[in-house]
Amino acid sequence: MTVLRRVFFTAVALVSLFLGGVVCLMCQVLAGRDAPAFRVEGHVVSHERGALPVGGDEDAESHTIEVDTASGRHYRVTAVGPGLDLPPGQPVTLDVSTADDSIAYLRAGGSVVDLRPGVVRPVLLIAAALLALGAVYFGAVRLNVYPPVATWLALALGALLAPVAVFVRV
């Protein structure tokens, strides 16, 4: 029984570590999505069109542009849809994220293209991971592997440290 309890304790700890990592990673994705950005002005150097099947839509067309900036940096941007259908030489303004150097917005003429990742998938993954983590801890307490006080302390410590770890990176 002692060996079984140790194996189960180790399994619960590893699953908890994995699920906590998923939650932290998705919080990082959400924090990076809305991180502060700085503006860079440049112009389109090249434009390519390509077929990129998205969600079963075989007719979806992707546009890839390359932008040279006044500071000498070179950016390559790909998106699905007509927002990036820009001719070479077109002046553009990029809003570049300070968190990960990704492009959040592209402004050309009077239009603005939002290039940030969506929020639905990270939020669903966070909810699923937290539900699974709760189920793992509930099962561990019911099987008397963890004492209830240790479980609540671990959850409280994780809840306090996860946001700190995410926002220290940003």
Coordinates of N, CA, C and O in Angstrom, one line a residue:
M1 N 0.8 -1.2 0.0 CA 0.0 0.0 0.0 C 0.9 1.3 0.0 O 0.5 2.2 -0.6
T2 N 2.0 1.2 0.7 CA 2.9 2.4 0.8 C 3.5 2.7 -0.6 O 3.6 3.8 -1.0
V3 N 3.9 1.6 -1.4 CA 4.4 1.8 -2.7 C 3.4 2.4 -3.6 O 3.7 3.3 -4.4
L4 N 2.2 1.9 -3.5 CA 1.1 2.4 -4.4 C 0.8 3.9 -4.1 O 0.6 4.7 -5.0
R5 N 0.8 4.2 -2.8 CA 0.6 5.6 -2.4 C 1.7 6.5 -2.9 O 1.5 7.6 -3.4
R6 N 3.0 6.1 -2.9 CA 4.1 6.9 -3.4 C 4.0 7.0 -4.9 O 4.3 8.1 -5.5
V7 N 3.6 6.0 -5.6 CA 3.5 6.0 -7.1 C 2.3 7.0 -7.4 O 2.5 7.9 -8.3
F8 N 1.2 6.9 -6.7 CA 0.1 7.8 -7.0 C 0.5 9.2 -6.6 O 0.1 10.1 -7.3
F9 N 1.2 9.4 -5.5 CA 1.6 10.8 -5.1 C 2.5 11.4 -6.2 O 2.3 12.5 -6.6
T10 N 3.4 10.6 -6.7 CA 4.3 11.1 -7.8 C 3.5 11.4 -9.1 O 3.7 12.4 -9.7
A11 N 2.5 10.5 -9.4 CA 1.7 10.8 -10.6 C 0.9 12.0 -10.4 O 0.8 12.8 -11.4
V12 N 0.3 12.2 -9.3 CA -0.5 13.5 -9.0 C 0.4 14.7 -9.1 O 0.0 15.7 -9.7
A13 N 1.6 14.6 -8.6 CA 2.5 15.7 -8.6 C 2.9 16.1 -10.1 O 2.9 17.2 -10.5
L14 N 3.2 15.0 -10.9 CA 3.6 15.3 -12.3 C 2.4 15.8 -13.1 O 2.6 16.8 -13.9
V15 N 1.2 15.3 -12.9 CA 0.1 15.8 -13.6 C -0.2 17.2 -13.2 O -0.5 18.1 -14.0
S16 N -0.1 17.5 -11.9 CA -0.3 18.9 -11.4 C 0.7 19.8 -12.0 O 0.3 21.0 -12.4
L17 N 1.9 19.4 -12.1 CA 3.0 20.3 -12.7 C 2.7 20.5 -14.2 O 2.8 21.7 -14.6
F18 N 2.2 19.5 -14.9 CA 1.9 19.7 -16.3 C 0.7 20.6 -16.5 O 0.8 21.6 -17.3
L19 N -0.3 20.4 -15.7 CA -1.5 21.3 -15.8 C -1.2 22.7 -15.4 O -1.7 23.7 -16.0
G20 N -0.4 22.9 -14.4 CA 0.0 24.2 -14.0 C 0.8 24.9 -15.0 O 0.6 26.1 -15.3
G21 N 1.6 24.1 -15.7 CA 2.4 24.7 -16.8 C 1.5 25.1 -18.0 O 1.8 26.2 -18.6
V22 N 0.5 24.4 -18.3 CA -0.5 24.8 -19.3 C -1.2 26.1 -18.9 O -1.3 27.0 -19.8
V23 N -1.6 26.2 -17.7 CA -2.3 27.4 -17.3 C -1.3 28.6 -17.4 O -1.6 29.7 -17.9
C24 N -0.1 28.4 -16.9 CA 0.9 29.5 -17.0 C 1.2 29.9 -18.4 O 1.3 31.1 -18.7
L25 N 1.4 28.9 -19.3 CA 1.7 29.2 -20.7 C 0.6 30.0 -21.3 O 0.8 31.0 -22.1
M26 N -0.7 29.6 -21.1 CA -1.8 30.3 -21.7 C -2.0 31.7 -21.1 O -2.4 32.6 -21.8
C27 N -1.7 31.9 -19.8 CA -1.7 33.2 -19.3 C -0.6 34.1 -19.9 O -0.8 35.3 -20.1
Q28 N 0.5 33.5 -20.2 CA 1.6 34.2 -20.9 C 1.1 34.6 -22.3 O 1.4 35.7 -22.7
V29 N 0.4 33.7 -23.0 CA -0.1 34.1 -24.3 C -1.0 35.2 -24.2 O -0.9 36.2 -25.0
L30 N -1.9 35.2 -23.3 CA -2.9 36.3 -23.1 C -2.2 37.6 -22.7 O -2.5 38.7 -23.2
A31 N -1.2 37.5 -21.8 CA -0.5 38.7 -21.4 C 0.4 39.3 -22.6 O 0.4 40.5 -22.7
G32 N 1.0 38.4 -23.4 CA 1.7 38.9 -24.5 C 0.8 39.5 -25.6 O 1.2 40.4 -26.3
R33 N -0.4 39.0 -25.7 CA -1.3 39.5 -26.7 C -1.7 41.0 -26.4 O -1.8 41.8 -27.3
D34 N -1.8 41.4 -25.2 CA -2.2 42.7 -24.8 C -1.0 43.5 -24.2 O -1.2 44.5 -23.5
A35 N 0.2 43.1 -24.5 CA 1.4 43.8 -24.0 C 1.5 45.2 -24.7 O 1.0 45.4 -25.8
P36 N 2.2 46.1 -24.0 CA 2.4 47.4 -24.7 C 3.2 47.2 -26.0 O 3.9 46.3 -26.2
A37 N 3.0 48.2 -26.9 CA 3.6 48.1 -28.2 C 4.2 49.4 -28.6 O 3.9 50.5 -28.0
F38 N 5.2 49.4 -29.5 CA 5.8 50.6 -30.0 C 5.6 50.7 -31.5 O 5.4 49.6 -32.1
R39 N 5.5 51.9 -32.0 CA 5.3 52.1 -33.4 C 6.5 52.1 -34.2 O 7.5 52.8 -33.8
V40 N 6.5 51.5 -35.4 CA 7.6 51.5 -36.4 C 7.0 51.8 -37.7 O 6.0 51.2 -38.1
E41 N 7.6 52.8 -38.4 CA 7.2 53.1 -39.7 C 8.1 52.5 -40.8 O 9.3 52.4 -40.5
G42 N 7.5 52.1 -41.9 CA 8.3 51.5 -42.9 C 7.5 51.4 -44.2 O 6.5 52.1 -44.4
H43 N 7.9 50.6 -45.1 CA 7.2 50.5 -46.4 C 7.3 49.0 -46.9 O 8.3 48.3 -46.5
V44 N 6.3 48.6 -47.6 CA 6.3 47.2 -48.1 C 7.3 47.0 -49.2 O 7.4 47.8 -50.1
V45 N 8.1 46.0 -49.0 CA 9.2 45.7 -50.0 C 8.7 44.6 -51.0 O 9.0 44.7 -52.2
S46 N 8.0 43.6 -50.5 CA 7.5 42.5 -51.4 C 6.2 42.0 -50.9 O 5.8 42.2 -49.7
H47 N 5.4 41.4 -51.8 CA 4.1 40.9 -51.5 C 3.9 39.6 -52.3 O 4.2 39.5 -53.5
E48 N 3.5 38.6 -51.5 CA 3.3 37.2 -52.1 C 1.9 36.8 -51.8 O 1.4 37.0 -50.6
R49 N 1.2 36.1 -52.7 CA -0.1 35.5 -52.4 C 0.1 34.0 -52.4 O 0.9 33.5 -53.2
G50 N -0.7 33.4 -51.6 CA -0.6 31.9 -51.6 C -1.9 31.3 -51.1 O -2.7 31.9 -50.4
A51 N -2.1 30.0 -51.5 CA -3.3 29.3 -51.0 C -3.0 28.7 -49.6 O -1.9 28.1 -49.4
L52 N -3.8 29.0 -48.7 CA -3.6 28.4 -47.3 C -4.9 27.9 -46.8 O -5.8 28.7 -46.3
P53 N -5.2 26.6 -46.9 CA -6.5 26.1 -46.5 C -6.7 26.3 -45.0 O -5.9 25.9 -44.2
V54 N -7.7 27.0 -44.6 CA -8.0 27.3 -43.2 C -9.4 26.8 -42.8 O -10.4 27.2 -43.5
G55 N -9.5 26.0 -41.8 CA -10.8 25.5 -41.3 C -11.7 24.9 -42.4 O -12.9 25.1 -42.4
G56 N -11.1 24.2 -43.3 CA -11.9 23.5 -44.4 C -12.2 24.4 -45.6 O -12.7 23.9 -46.5
D57 N -11.8 25.7 -45.5 CA -12.0 26.6 -46.6 C -10.8 26.5 -47.6 O -9.8 27.0 -47.3
E58 N -11.0 25.8 -48.7 CA -9.9 25.6 -49.6 C -9.6 26.8 -50.4 O -8.5 26.9 -51.1
D59 N -10.5 27.8 -50.5 CA -10.3 29.0 -51.2 C -9.7 30.1 -50.5 O -9.6 31.2 -51.0
A60 N -9.3 29.9 -49.2 CA -8.7 31.0 -48.4 C -7.4 31.3 -49.0 O -6.6 30.5 -49.4
E61 N -7.1 32.6 -49.1 CA -5.9 33.1 -49.7 C -5.1 33.8 -48.6 O -5.6 34.7 -47.9
S62 N -3.8 33.5 -48.5 CA -2.9 34.2 -47.6 C -2.1 35.2 -48.3 O -1.8 35.1 -49.5
H63 N -1.8 36.2 -47.6 CA -0.9 37.3 -48.1 C 0.3 37.4 -47.2 O 0.2 37.4 -46.0
T64 N 1.5 37.4 -47.8 CA 2.7 37.6 -47.0 C 3.4 38.9 -47.6 O 3.6 39.0 -48.8
I65 N 3.7 39.8 -46.7 CA 4.4 41.0 -47.1 C 5.7 41.1 -46.2 O 5.8 40.6 -45.1
E66 N 6.7 41.7 -46.8 CA 7.9 42.0 -46.1 C 8.0 43.5 -46.0 O 7.8 44.3 -47.0
V67 N 8.4 44.0 -44.8 CA 8.4 45.4 -44.5 C 9.8 45.8 -44.1 O 10.4 45.2 -43.2
D68 N 10.4 46.8 -44.7 CA 11.6 47.4 -44.2 C 11.3 48.7 -43.5 O 10.4 49.5 -43.9
T69 N 11.9 48.9 -42.3 CA 11.7 50.1 -41.5 C 12.8 51.0 -41.6 O 13.9 50.7 -42.1
A70 N 12.5 52.2 -41.1 CA 13.6 53.3 -41.2 C 14.7 52.9 -40.3 O 15.9 53.4 -40.5
S71 N 14.5 52.1 -39.2 CA 15.6 51.8 -38.3 C 16.4 50.6 -38.8 O 17.4 50.2 -38.2
G72 N 16.1 50.1 -40.0 CA 16.9 49.0 -40.6 C 16.3 47.6 -40.3 O 16.9 46.6 -40.8
R73 N 15.3 47.5 -39.5 CA 14.7 46.2 -39.2 C 13.9 45.7 -40.4 O 13.3 46.5 -41.1
H74 N 13.8 44.4 -40.5 CA 13.0 43.8 -41.6 C 12.0 42.9 -40.9 O 12.3 42.0 -40.1
Y75 N 10.7 43.1 -41.3 CA 9.6 42.2 -40.7 C 8.9 41.5 -41.9 O 8.8 42.0 -43.0
R76 N 8.5 40.3 -41.6 CA 7.7 39.4 -42.5 C 6.4 39.1 -41.8 O 6.4 38.6 -40.7
V77 N 5.3 39.4 -42.5 CA 4.0 39.3 -41.9 C 3.1 38.4 -42.9 O 3.1 38.7 -44.1
T78 N 2.4 37.4 -42.3 CA 1.5 36.6 -43.1 C 0.2 36.6 -42.4 O 0.1 36.5 -41.2
A79 N -0.9 36.8 -43.2 CA -2.3 36.7 -42.7 C -3.2 36.2 -43.7 O -2.9 36.3 -44.9
V80 N -4.3 35.7 -43.3 CA -5.3 35.2 -44.2 C -6.4 36.3 -44.4 O -6.8 36.9 -43.4
G81 N -6.7 36.6 -45.6 CA -7.7 37.6 -45.9 C -7.1 38.8 -46.7 O -5.9 38.8 -46.9
P82 N -7.9 39.7 -47.1 CA -7.5 40.8 -47.9 C -6.8 41.9 -47.2 O -6.3 42.9 -47.9
G83 N -6.6 41.9 -45.9 CA -6.0 43.0 -45.2 C -4.6 43.3 -45.5 O -4.2 44.5 -45.4
L84 N -3.8 42.3 -46.0 CA -2.4 42.5 -46.3 C -2.2 42.6 -47.8 O -1.1 42.4 -48.3
D85 N -3.2 42.8 -48.6 CA -3.1 42.9 -50.0 C -2.6 44.3 -50.3 O -3.3 45.2 -50.8
L86 N -1.3 44.5 -50.1 CA -0.7 45.8 -50.3 C 0.4 45.8 -51.3 O 1.2 44.8 -51.4
P87 N 0.5 46.8 -52.1 CA 1.5 46.8 -53.2 C 2.9 47.2 -52.6 O 3.0 47.9 -51.6
P88 N 3.9 46.7 -53.3 CA 5.3 47.2 -52.9 C 5.4 48.7 -53.0 O 4.9 49.3 -53.8
G89 N 6.1 49.2 -52.0 CA 6.2 50.7 -51.9 C 5.2 51.4 -51.0 O 5.4 52.5 -50.6
Q90 N 4.2 50.7 -50.6 CA 3.1 51.2 -49.7 C 3.7 51.5 -48.4 O 4.3 50.7 -47.7
P91 N 3.5 52.8 -47.9 CA 4.0 53.1 -46.5 C 3.0 52.4 -45.5 O 1.8 52.4 -45.7
V92 N 3.6 51.8 -44.4 CA 2.8 51.2 -43.4 C 3.4 51.5 -42.0 O 4.6 52.0 -41.9
T93 N 2.6 51.4 -41.0 CA 3.0 51.6 -39.6 C 2.7 50.3 -38.9 O 1.6 49.7 -39.0
L94 N 3.7 49.7 -38.2 CA 3.6 48.5 -37.4 C 3.5 48.8 -36.0 O 4.4 49.6 -35.5
D95 N 2.6 48.2 -35.2 CA 2.7 48.2 -33.8 C 3.3 46.9 -33.3 O 2.7 45.9 -33.4
V96 N 4.5 47.0 -32.8 CA 5.3 45.8 -32.4 C 5.2 45.6 -30.9 O 5.5 46.6 -30.1
S97 N 4.9 44.4 -30.5 CA 4.7 44.1 -29.1 C 6.1 44.2 -28.4 O 7.1 43.7 -28.9
T98 N 6.1 44.8 -27.2 CA 7.4 44.8 -26.4 C 7.6 43.5 -25.7 O 8.7 43.2 -25.3
A99 N 6.6 42.6 -25.6 CA 6.8 41.3 -24.9 C 7.6 40.3 -25.8 O 8.5 39.7 -25.3
D100 N 7.2 40.2 -27.1 CA 7.8 39.1 -27.9 C 8.2 39.6 -29.3 O 8.5 38.7 -30.1
D101 N 8.2 40.9 -29.5 CA 8.5 41.4 -30.9 C 7.6 40.9 -32.0 O 8.0 41.0 -33.1
S102 N 6.4 40.5 -31.6 CA 5.4 40.1 -32.7 C 4.7 41.4 -33.1 O 4.6 42.4 -32.3
I103 N 4.1 41.4 -34.2 CA 3.4 42.5 -34.7 C 1.9 42.4 -34.3 O 1.2 41.4 -34.6
A104 N 1.4 43.4 -33.6 CA 0.1 43.4 -33.1 C -0.9 44.0 -34.1 O -2.0 43.5 -34.4
Y105 N -0.5 45.2 -34.7 CA -1.4 45.8 -35.7 C -0.5 46.3 -36.8 O 0.7 46.7 -36.7
L106 N -1.1 46.3 -38.0 CA -0.5 46.9 -39.2 C -1.5 48.0 -39.7 O -2.7 47.7 -39.9
R107 N -1.0 49.2 -39.9 CA -1.8 50.3 -40.4 C -1.2 50.7 -41.7 O -0.1 50.9 -41.9
A108 N -2.2 50.7 -42.7 CA -1.8 51.1 -44.1 C -2.9 52.0 -44.6 O -4.1 51.5 -44.7
G109 N -2.6 53.2 -44.9 CA -3.6 54.2 -45.4 C -4.6 54.4 -44.2 O -4.3 54.8 -43.1
G110 N -5.9 54.1 -44.5 CA -6.9 54.3 -43.5 C -7.3 53.0 -42.8 O -8.2 53.0 -41.9
S111 N -6.7 51.9 -43.1 CA -7.2 50.6 -42.6 C -6.2 50.1 -41.5 O -5.0 50.4 -41.5
V112 N -6.7 49.3 -40.6 CA -5.9 48.7 -39.5 C -6.2 47.2 -39.5 O -7.4 46.8 -39.5
V113 N -5.1 46.4 -39.6 CA -5.3 45.0 -39.5 C -4.8 44.5 -38.2 O -3.6 44.8 -37.8
D114 N -5.6 43.8 -37.5 CA -5.3 43.2 -36.2 C -4.6 41.9 -36.4 O -5.3 40.9 -36.9
L115 N -3.4 41.7 -36.0 CA -2.6 40.5 -36.2 C -2.4 39.7 -35.0 O -1.6 38.8 -34.9
R116 N -3.0 40.1 -33.9 CA -2.8 39.4 -32.6 C -3.5 38.1 -32.6 O -4.5 37.9 -33.3
P117 N -3.0 37.1 -31.8 CA -3.7 35.8 -31.7 C -5.0 36.0 -31.0 O -5.2 36.9 -30.2
G118 N -5.9 35.1 -31.2 CA -7.3 35.1 -30.6 C -7.2 34.8 -29.1 O -6.2 34.3 -28.6
V119 N -8.3 35.0 -28.4 CA -8.3 34.7 -27.0 C -9.2 33.5 -26.6 O -9.0 33.0 -25.5
V120 N -9.9 32.9 -27.5 CA -10.8 31.8 -27.2 C -10.1 30.6 -26.8 O -10.3 30.0 -25.8
R121 N -9.1 30.2 -27.6 CA -8.4 29.0 -27.4 C -7.6 29.0 -26.1 O -7.7 28.1 -25.3
P122 N -6.8 30.1 -25.8 CA -6.1 30.1 -24.5 C -7.1 30.1 -23.3 O -6.8 29.4 -22.3
V123 N -8.2 30.8 -23.4 CA -9.2 30.8 -22.2 C -9.8 29.4 -22.0 O -9.9 29.0 -20.9
L124 N -10.1 28.7 -23.1 CA -10.7 27.4 -23.0 C -9.6 26.4 -22.4 O -10.0 25.6 -21.6
L125 N -8.4 26.6 -22.8 CA -7.3 25.7 -22.3 C -7.1 26.0 -20.8 O -6.9 25.1 -20.0
I126 N -7.2 27.2 -20.4 CA -7.0 27.6 -19.0 C -8.2 26.9 -18.2 O -7.9 26.3 -17.1
A127 N -9.4 27.1 -18.7 CA -10.5 26.5 -17.9 C -10.4 25.0 -17.9 O -10.7 24.4 -16.8
A128 N -10.1 24.4 -19.0 CA -10.0 22.9 -19.0 C -8.9 22.4 -18.0 O -9.0 21.4 -17.3
A129 N -7.7 23.1 -18.0 CA -6.6 22.7 -17.2 C -7.0 22.9 -15.7 O -6.6 22.1 -14.9
L130 N -7.7 24.0 -15.4 CA -8.0 24.2 -14.0 C -9.1 23.2 -13.5 O -9.0 22.7 -12.4
L131 N -10.0 22.9 -14.4 CA -11.0 21.8 -14.0 C -10.3 20.5 -13.8 O -10.6 19.7 -12.9
A132 N -9.4 20.1 -14.7 CA -8.6 18.9 -14.5 C -7.8 18.9 -13.3 O -7.7 17.9 -12.6
L133 N -7.2 20.0 -13.0 CA -6.4 20.1 -11.8 C -7.2 20.0 -10.5 O -6.9 19.3 -9.6
G134 N -8.4 20.6 -10.6 CA -9.3 20.4 -9.4 C -9.8 19.0 -9.3 O -9.9 18.4 -8.2
A135 N -10.0 18.3 -10.4 CA -10.4 16.9 -10.3 C -9.3 16.0 -9.8 O -9.5 15.1 -9.0
V136 N -8.1 16.3 -10.2 CA -6.9 15.5 -9.7 C -6.8 15.7 -8.2 O -6.6 14.8 -7.5
Y137 N -6.8 17.0 -7.7 CA -6.7 17.2 -6.3 C -7.9 16.6 -5.5 O -7.7 16.1 -4.4
F138 N -9.1 16.7 -6.1 CA -10.2 16.1 -5.4 C -10.1 14.6 -5.3 O -10.3 14.1 -4.2
G139 N -9.6 14.0 -6.3 CA -9.3 12.5 -6.3 C -8.2 12.2 -5.3 O -8.3 11.2 -4.6
A140 N -7.2 13.0 -5.2 CA -6.1 12.8 -4.3 C -6.5 12.9 -2.9 O -6.1 12.1 -2.0
V141 N -7.4 13.9 -2.6 CA -7.9 14.1 -1.2 C -8.8 12.9 -0.8 O -8.8 12.4 0.3
R142 N -9.7 12.5 -1.8 CA -10.6 11.4 -1.5 C -9.9 10.1 -1.2 O -10.4 9.3 -0.5
L143 N -8.8 9.9 -1.9 CA -8.0 8.7 -1.7 C -7.0 8.8 -0.6 O -6.1 7.9 -0.4
N144 N -7.0 9.9 0.2 CA -6.2 10.2 1.3 C -4.7 10.2 0.9 O -3.8 9.7 1.7
V145 N -4.4 10.6 -0.3 CA -2.9 10.7 -0.6 C -2.4 12.0 -0.1 O -1.3 12.1 0.4
Y146 N -3.2 13.1 -0.3 CA -2.8 14.4 0.2 C -3.7 14.7 1.4 O -4.9 14.5 1.3
P147 N -3.1 15.3 2.4 CA -4.0 15.8 3.4 C -4.7 17.1 2.9 O -4.1 17.8 2.1
P148 N -6.0 17.3 3.2 CA -6.7 18.5 2.7 C -6.0 19.8 2.9 O -6.0 20.7 2.0
V149 N -5.3 20.0 4.0 CA -4.6 21.3 4.3 C -3.5 21.5 3.3 O -3.3 22.6 2.7
A150 N -2.7 20.4 3.0 CA -1.6 20.5 2.0 C -2.2 20.9 0.6 O -1.6 21.6 -0.1
T151 N -3.3 20.3 0.3 CA -3.9 20.6 -1.0 C -4.3 22.0 -1.1 O -4.0 22.7 -2.1
W152 N -4.9 22.6 -0.1 CA -5.3 24.0 -0.2 C -4.1 24.9 -0.2 O -4.1 25.9 -0.8
L153 N -3.1 24.5 0.6 CA -1.9 25.4 0.6 C -1.2 25.3 -0.8 O -0.7 26.4 -1.3
A154 N -1.2 24.2 -1.4 CA -0.6 24.1 -2.8 C -1.4 24.9 -3.8 O -0.8 25.6 -4.6
L155 N -2.7 24.8 -3.7 CA -3.5 25.6 -4.6 C -3.3 27.1 -4.4 O -3.2 27.9 -5.3
A156 N -3.3 27.5 -3.1 CA -3.1 28.9 -2.8 C -1.7 29.4 -3.3 O -1.6 30.5 -3.9
L157 N -0.7 28.6 -3.0 CA 0.6 29.0 -3.5 C 0.7 29.1 -5.0 O 1.3 30.0 -5.6
G158 N 0.1 28.1 -5.7 CA 0.1 28.2 -7.1 C -0.7 29.3 -7.7 O -0.2 30.0 -8.7
A159 N -1.8 29.7 -7.0 CA -2.6 30.8 -7.5 C -1.8 32.1 -7.3 O -2.0 33.1 -8.0
L160 N -1.0 32.2 -6.3 CA -0.2 33.4 -6.0 C 1.1 33.5 -6.9 O 1.4 34.6 -7.4
L161 N 1.7 32.4 -7.2 CA 2.9 32.4 -8.0 C 2.7 32.4 -9.5 O 3.6 32.9 -10.2
A162 N 1.6 31.8 -10.0 CA 1.4 31.8 -11.4 C 1.4 33.2 -12.1 O 2.1 33.4 -13.1
P163 N 0.6 34.1 -11.6 CA 0.6 35.4 -12.2 C 1.9 36.2 -12.1 O 2.3 36.9 -13.0
V164 N 2.6 36.0 -11.0 CA 3.9 36.6 -10.8 C 4.9 36.1 -11.9 O 5.6 36.8 -12.5
A165 N 4.9 34.8 -12.1 CA 5.8 34.2 -13.1 C 5.4 34.7 -14.5 O 6.3 34.9 -15.3
V166 N 4.2 34.8 -14.8 CA 3.7 35.3 -16.1 C 4.1 36.7 -16.3 O 4.7 37.0 -17.3
F167 N 3.9 37.6 -15.4 CA 4.1 39.0 -15.6 C 5.5 39.4 -15.4 O 5.9 40.5 -15.9
V168 N 6.4 38.6 -14.7 CA 7.8 38.9 -14.7 C 8.4 38.8 -16.0 O 9.3 39.5 -16.4
R169 N 7.9 37.8 -16.8 CA 8.4 37.6 -18.2 C 8.1 38.8 -19.1 O 8.9 39.2 -19.9
V170 N 6.9 39.3 -18.9 CA 6.4 40.5 -19.8 C 7.2 41.7 -19.3 O 7.8 42.4 -19.9

